[in-house]
PDB file of C-alpha atoms and ligand atoms in Angstrom:
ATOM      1  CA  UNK X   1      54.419 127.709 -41.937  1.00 63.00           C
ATOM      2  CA  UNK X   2      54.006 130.914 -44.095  1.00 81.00           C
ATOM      3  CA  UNK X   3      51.257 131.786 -46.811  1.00 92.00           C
ATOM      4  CA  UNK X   4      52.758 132.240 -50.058  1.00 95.00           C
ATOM      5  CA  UNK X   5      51.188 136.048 -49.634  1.00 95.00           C
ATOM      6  CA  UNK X   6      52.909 136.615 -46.417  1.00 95.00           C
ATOM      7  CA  UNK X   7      56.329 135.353 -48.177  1.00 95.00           C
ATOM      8  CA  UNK X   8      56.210 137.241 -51.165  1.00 97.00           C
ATOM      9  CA  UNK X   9      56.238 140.492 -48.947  1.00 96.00           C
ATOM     10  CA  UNK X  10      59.569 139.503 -47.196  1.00 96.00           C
ATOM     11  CA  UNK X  11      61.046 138.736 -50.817  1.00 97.00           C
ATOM     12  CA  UNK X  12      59.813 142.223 -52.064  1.00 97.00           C
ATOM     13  CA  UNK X  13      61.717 143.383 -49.365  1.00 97.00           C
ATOM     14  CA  UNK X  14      64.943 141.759 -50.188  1.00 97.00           C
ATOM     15  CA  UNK X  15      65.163 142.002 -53.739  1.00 98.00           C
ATOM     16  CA  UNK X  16      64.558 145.673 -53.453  1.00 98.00           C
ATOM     17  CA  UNK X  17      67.568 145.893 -50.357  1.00 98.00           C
ATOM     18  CA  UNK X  18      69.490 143.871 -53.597  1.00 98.00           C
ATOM     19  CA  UNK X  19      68.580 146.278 -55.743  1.00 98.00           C
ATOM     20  CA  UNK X  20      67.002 143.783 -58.213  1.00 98.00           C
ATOM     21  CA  UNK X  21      63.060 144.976 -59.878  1.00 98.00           C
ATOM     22  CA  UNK X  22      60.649 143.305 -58.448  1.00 98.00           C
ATOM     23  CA  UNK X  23      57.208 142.106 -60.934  1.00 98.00           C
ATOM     24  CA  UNK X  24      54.352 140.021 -59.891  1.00 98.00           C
ATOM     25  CA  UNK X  25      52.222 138.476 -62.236  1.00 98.00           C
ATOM     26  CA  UNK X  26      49.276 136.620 -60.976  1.00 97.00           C
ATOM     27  CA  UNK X  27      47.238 136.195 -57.812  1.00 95.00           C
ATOM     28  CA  UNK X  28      48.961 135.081 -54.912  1.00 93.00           C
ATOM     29  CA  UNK X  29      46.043 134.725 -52.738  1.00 92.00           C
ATOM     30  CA  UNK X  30      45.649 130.882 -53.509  1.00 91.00           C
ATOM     31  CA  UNK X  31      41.972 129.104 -53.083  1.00 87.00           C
ATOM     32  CA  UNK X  32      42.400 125.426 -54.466  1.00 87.00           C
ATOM     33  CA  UNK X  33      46.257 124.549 -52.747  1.00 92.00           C
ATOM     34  CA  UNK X  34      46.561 122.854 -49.620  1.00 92.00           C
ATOM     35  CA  UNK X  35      48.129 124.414 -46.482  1.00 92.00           C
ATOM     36  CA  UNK X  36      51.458 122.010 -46.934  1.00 93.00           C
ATOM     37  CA  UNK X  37      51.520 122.699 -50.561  1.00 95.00           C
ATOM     38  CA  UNK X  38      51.473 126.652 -50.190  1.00 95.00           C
ATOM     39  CA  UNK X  39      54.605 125.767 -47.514  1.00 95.00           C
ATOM     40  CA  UNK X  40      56.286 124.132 -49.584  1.00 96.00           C
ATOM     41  CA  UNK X  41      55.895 126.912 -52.574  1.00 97.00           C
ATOM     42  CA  UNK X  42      56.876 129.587 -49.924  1.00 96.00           C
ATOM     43  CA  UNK X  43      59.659 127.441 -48.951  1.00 96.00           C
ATOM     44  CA  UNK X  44      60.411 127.064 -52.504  1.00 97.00           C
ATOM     45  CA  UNK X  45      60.170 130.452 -53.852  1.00 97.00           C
ATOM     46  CA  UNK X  46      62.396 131.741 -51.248  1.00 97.00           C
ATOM     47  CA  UNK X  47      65.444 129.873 -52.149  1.00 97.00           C
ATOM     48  CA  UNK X  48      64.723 130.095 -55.769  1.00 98.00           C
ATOM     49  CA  UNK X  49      65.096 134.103 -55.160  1.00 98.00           C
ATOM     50  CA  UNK X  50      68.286 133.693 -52.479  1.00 98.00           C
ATOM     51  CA  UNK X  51      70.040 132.377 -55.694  1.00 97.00           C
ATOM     52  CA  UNK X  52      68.830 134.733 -57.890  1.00 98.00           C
ATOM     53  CA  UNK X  53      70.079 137.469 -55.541  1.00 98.00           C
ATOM     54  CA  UNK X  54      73.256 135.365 -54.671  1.00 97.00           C
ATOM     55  CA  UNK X  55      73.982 134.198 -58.072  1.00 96.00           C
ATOM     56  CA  UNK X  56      72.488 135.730 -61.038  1.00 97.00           C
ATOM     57  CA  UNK X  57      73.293 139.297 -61.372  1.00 97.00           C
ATOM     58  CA  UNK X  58      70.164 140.187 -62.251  1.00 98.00           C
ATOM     59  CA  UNK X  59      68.315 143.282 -62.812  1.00 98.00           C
ATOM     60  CA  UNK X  60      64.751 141.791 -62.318  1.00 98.00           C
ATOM     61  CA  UNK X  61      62.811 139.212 -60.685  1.00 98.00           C
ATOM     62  CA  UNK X  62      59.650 138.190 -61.961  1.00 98.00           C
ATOM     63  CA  UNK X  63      57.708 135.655 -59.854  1.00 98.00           C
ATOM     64  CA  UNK X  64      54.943 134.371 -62.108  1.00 98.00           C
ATOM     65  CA  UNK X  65      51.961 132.873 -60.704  1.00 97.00           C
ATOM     66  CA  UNK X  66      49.630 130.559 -63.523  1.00 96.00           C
ATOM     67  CA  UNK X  67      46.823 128.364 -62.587  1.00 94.00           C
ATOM     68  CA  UNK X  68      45.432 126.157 -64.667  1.00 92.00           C
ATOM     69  CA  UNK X  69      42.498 123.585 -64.031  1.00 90.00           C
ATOM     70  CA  UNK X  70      44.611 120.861 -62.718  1.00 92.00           C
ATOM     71  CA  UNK X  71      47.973 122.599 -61.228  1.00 95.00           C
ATOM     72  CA  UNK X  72      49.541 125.774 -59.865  1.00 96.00           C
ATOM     73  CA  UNK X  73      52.544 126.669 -62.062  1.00 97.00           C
ATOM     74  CA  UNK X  74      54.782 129.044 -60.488  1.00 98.00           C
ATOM     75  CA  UNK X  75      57.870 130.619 -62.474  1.00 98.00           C
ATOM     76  CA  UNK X  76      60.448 132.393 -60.818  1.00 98.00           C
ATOM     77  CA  UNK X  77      62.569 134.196 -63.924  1.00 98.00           C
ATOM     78  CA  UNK X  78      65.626 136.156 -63.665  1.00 98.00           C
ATOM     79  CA  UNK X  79      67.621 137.898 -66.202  1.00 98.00           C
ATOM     80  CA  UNK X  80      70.641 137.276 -65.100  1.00 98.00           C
ATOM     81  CA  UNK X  81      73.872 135.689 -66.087  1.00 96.00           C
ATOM     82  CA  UNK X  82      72.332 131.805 -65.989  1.00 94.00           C
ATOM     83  CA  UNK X  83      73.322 128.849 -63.824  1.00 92.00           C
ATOM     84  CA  UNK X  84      76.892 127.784 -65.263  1.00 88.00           C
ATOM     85  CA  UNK X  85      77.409 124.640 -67.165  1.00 82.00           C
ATOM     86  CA  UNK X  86      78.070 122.069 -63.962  1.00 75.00           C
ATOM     87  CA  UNK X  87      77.213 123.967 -61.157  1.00 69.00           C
ATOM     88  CA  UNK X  88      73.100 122.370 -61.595  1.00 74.00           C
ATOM     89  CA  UNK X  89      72.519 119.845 -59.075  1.00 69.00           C
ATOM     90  CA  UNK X  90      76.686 119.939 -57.973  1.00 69.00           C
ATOM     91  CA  UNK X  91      77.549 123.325 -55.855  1.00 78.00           C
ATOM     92  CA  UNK X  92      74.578 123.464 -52.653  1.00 83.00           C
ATOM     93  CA  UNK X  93      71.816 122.171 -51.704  1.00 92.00           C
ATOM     94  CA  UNK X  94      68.947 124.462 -52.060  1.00 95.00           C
ATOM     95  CA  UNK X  95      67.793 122.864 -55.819  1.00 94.00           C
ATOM     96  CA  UNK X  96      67.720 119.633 -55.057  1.00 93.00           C
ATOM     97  CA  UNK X  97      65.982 120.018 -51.821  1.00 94.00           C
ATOM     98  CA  UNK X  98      63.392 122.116 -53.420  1.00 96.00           C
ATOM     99  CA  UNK X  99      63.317 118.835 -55.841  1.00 95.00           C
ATOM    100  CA  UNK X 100      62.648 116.865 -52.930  1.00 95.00           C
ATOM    101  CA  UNK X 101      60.429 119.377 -51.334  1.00 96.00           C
ATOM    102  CA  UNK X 102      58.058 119.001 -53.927  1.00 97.00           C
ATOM    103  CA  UNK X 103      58.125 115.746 -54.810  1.00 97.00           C
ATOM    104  CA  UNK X 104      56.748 115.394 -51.011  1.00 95.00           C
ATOM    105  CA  UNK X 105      53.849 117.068 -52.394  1.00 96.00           C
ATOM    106  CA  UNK X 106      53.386 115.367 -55.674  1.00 96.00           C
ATOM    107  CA  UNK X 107      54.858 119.024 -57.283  1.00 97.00           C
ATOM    108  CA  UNK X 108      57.779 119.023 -59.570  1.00 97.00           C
ATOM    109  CA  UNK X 109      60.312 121.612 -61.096  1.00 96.00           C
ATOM    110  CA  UNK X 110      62.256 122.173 -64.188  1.00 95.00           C
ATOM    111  CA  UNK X 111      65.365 124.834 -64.728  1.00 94.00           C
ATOM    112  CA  UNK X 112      64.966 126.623 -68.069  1.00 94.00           C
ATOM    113  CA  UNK X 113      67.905 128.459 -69.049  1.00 92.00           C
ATOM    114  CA  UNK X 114      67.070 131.290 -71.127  1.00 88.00           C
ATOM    115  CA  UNK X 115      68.392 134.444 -71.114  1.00 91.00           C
ATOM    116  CA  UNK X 116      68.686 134.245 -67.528  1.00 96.00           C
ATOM    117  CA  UNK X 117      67.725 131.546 -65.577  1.00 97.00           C
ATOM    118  CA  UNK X 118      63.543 130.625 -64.985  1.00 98.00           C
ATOM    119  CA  UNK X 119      62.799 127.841 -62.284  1.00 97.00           C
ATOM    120  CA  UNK X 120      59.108 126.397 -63.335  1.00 98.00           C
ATOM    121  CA  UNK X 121      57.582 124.975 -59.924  1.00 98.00           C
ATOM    122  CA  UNK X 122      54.284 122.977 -60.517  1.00 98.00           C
ATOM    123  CA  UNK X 123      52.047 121.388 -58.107  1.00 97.00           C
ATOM    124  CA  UNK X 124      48.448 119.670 -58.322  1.00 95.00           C
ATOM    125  CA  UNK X 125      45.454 121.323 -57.258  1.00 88.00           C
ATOM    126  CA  UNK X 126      44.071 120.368 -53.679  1.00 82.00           C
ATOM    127  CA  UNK X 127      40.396 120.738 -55.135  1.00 65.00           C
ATOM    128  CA  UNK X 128      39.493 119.772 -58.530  1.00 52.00           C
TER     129      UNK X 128
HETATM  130  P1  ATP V   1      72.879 126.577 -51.068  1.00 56.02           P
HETATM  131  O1  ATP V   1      71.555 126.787 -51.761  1.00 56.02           O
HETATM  132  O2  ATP V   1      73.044 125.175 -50.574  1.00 56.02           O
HETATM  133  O3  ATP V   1      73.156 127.630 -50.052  1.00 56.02           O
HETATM  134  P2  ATP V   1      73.866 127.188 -53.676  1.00 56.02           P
HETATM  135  O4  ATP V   1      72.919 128.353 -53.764  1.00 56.02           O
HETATM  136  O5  ATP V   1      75.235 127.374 -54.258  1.00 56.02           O
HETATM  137  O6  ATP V   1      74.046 126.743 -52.166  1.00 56.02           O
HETATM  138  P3  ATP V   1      71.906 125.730 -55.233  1.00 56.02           P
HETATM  139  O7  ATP V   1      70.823 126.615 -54.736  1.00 56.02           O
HETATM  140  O8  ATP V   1      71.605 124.276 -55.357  1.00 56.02           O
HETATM  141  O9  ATP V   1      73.215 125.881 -54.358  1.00 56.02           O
HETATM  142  O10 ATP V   1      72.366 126.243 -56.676  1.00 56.02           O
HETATM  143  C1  ATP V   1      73.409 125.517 -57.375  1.00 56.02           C
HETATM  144  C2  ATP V   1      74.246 126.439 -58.239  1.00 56.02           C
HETATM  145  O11 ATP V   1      73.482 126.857 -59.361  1.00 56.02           O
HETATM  146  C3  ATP V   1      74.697 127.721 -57.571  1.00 56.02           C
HETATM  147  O12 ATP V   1      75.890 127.531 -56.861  1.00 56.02           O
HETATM  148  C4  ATP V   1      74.886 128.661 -58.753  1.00 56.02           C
HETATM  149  O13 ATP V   1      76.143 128.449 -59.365  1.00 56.02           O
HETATM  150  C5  ATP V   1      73.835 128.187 -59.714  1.00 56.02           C
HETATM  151  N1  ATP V   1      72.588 129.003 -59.677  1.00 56.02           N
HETATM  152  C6  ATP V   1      71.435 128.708 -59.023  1.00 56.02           C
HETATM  153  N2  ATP V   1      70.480 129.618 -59.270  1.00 56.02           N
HETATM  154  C7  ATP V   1      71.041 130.533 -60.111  1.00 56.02           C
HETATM  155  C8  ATP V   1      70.553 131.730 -60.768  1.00 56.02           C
HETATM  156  N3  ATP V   1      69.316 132.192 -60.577  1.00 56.02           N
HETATM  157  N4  ATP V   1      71.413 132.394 -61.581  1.00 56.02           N
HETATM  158  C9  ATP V   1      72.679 131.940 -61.774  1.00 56.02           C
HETATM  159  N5  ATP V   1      73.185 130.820 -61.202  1.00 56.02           N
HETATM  160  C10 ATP V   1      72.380 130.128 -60.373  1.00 56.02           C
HETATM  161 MG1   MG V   2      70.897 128.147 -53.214  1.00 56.02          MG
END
């Protein structure tokens, strides 16, 4: 298993070898999210960012960390080309096994397609 602070400094890595800015918003140090949780986020984030580097065409990355008194909402947002019409849930594997990632941990996601594309993870707190 891998803290999610640990795992953002391999992704740094490899967005910059891609070429793509890198922004962090947010503290990645978490305090109230289980051990399996922050897994699952690192495990999570990761792919989110393979397909943004594999995919997108990007010229940034931001990975946006939000708490709120309930949940940890993390956003990973690109600004690249978006996910095309059909290819969602139809062309791999690595969206719907974050979606079943997370719904092992009572987390959730949602695909916003903006200009780019911005994957919204959310899980519950550990410690309310
Ligand atoms: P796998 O993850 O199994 O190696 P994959 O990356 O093709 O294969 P998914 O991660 O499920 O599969 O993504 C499904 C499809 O959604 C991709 O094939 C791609 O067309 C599109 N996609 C995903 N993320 C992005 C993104 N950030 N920008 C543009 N297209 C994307
Ligand atoms: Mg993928």
């Amino acid at each position: 298993g891998i803290r999610l602070e640990d795992e953002l400094v391999h992704i740094q890595q490899f967005l910059a070898a891609a070429e793509i800015d890198y922004v962090l918003q947010g503290n990645p140090k978490l305090s109230n999210t289980s051990l399996i949780t922050e897994n699952v986020l690192s495990m999570c984030i990761k792919e989110a960012v393979t397909n943004v580097v594999k995919h997108s065409n990007a010229q940034s990355c931001a990975i946006i960390i939000e708490p709120t008194r309930t949940d940890l909402i993390i956003k990973v947002k690109d600004d690249g080309t978006g996910i095309p019409g059909n290819d969602l849930y139809f062309k791999g594997h690595g969206l719907q096994g974050m979606r079943e990632r997370l719904e092992f941990v009572n987390g959730c996601m949602d695909i916003v397609r903006d200009e780019g594309t911005t994957i919204v993870i959310k899980v519950p707190n550990a410690f309310k």
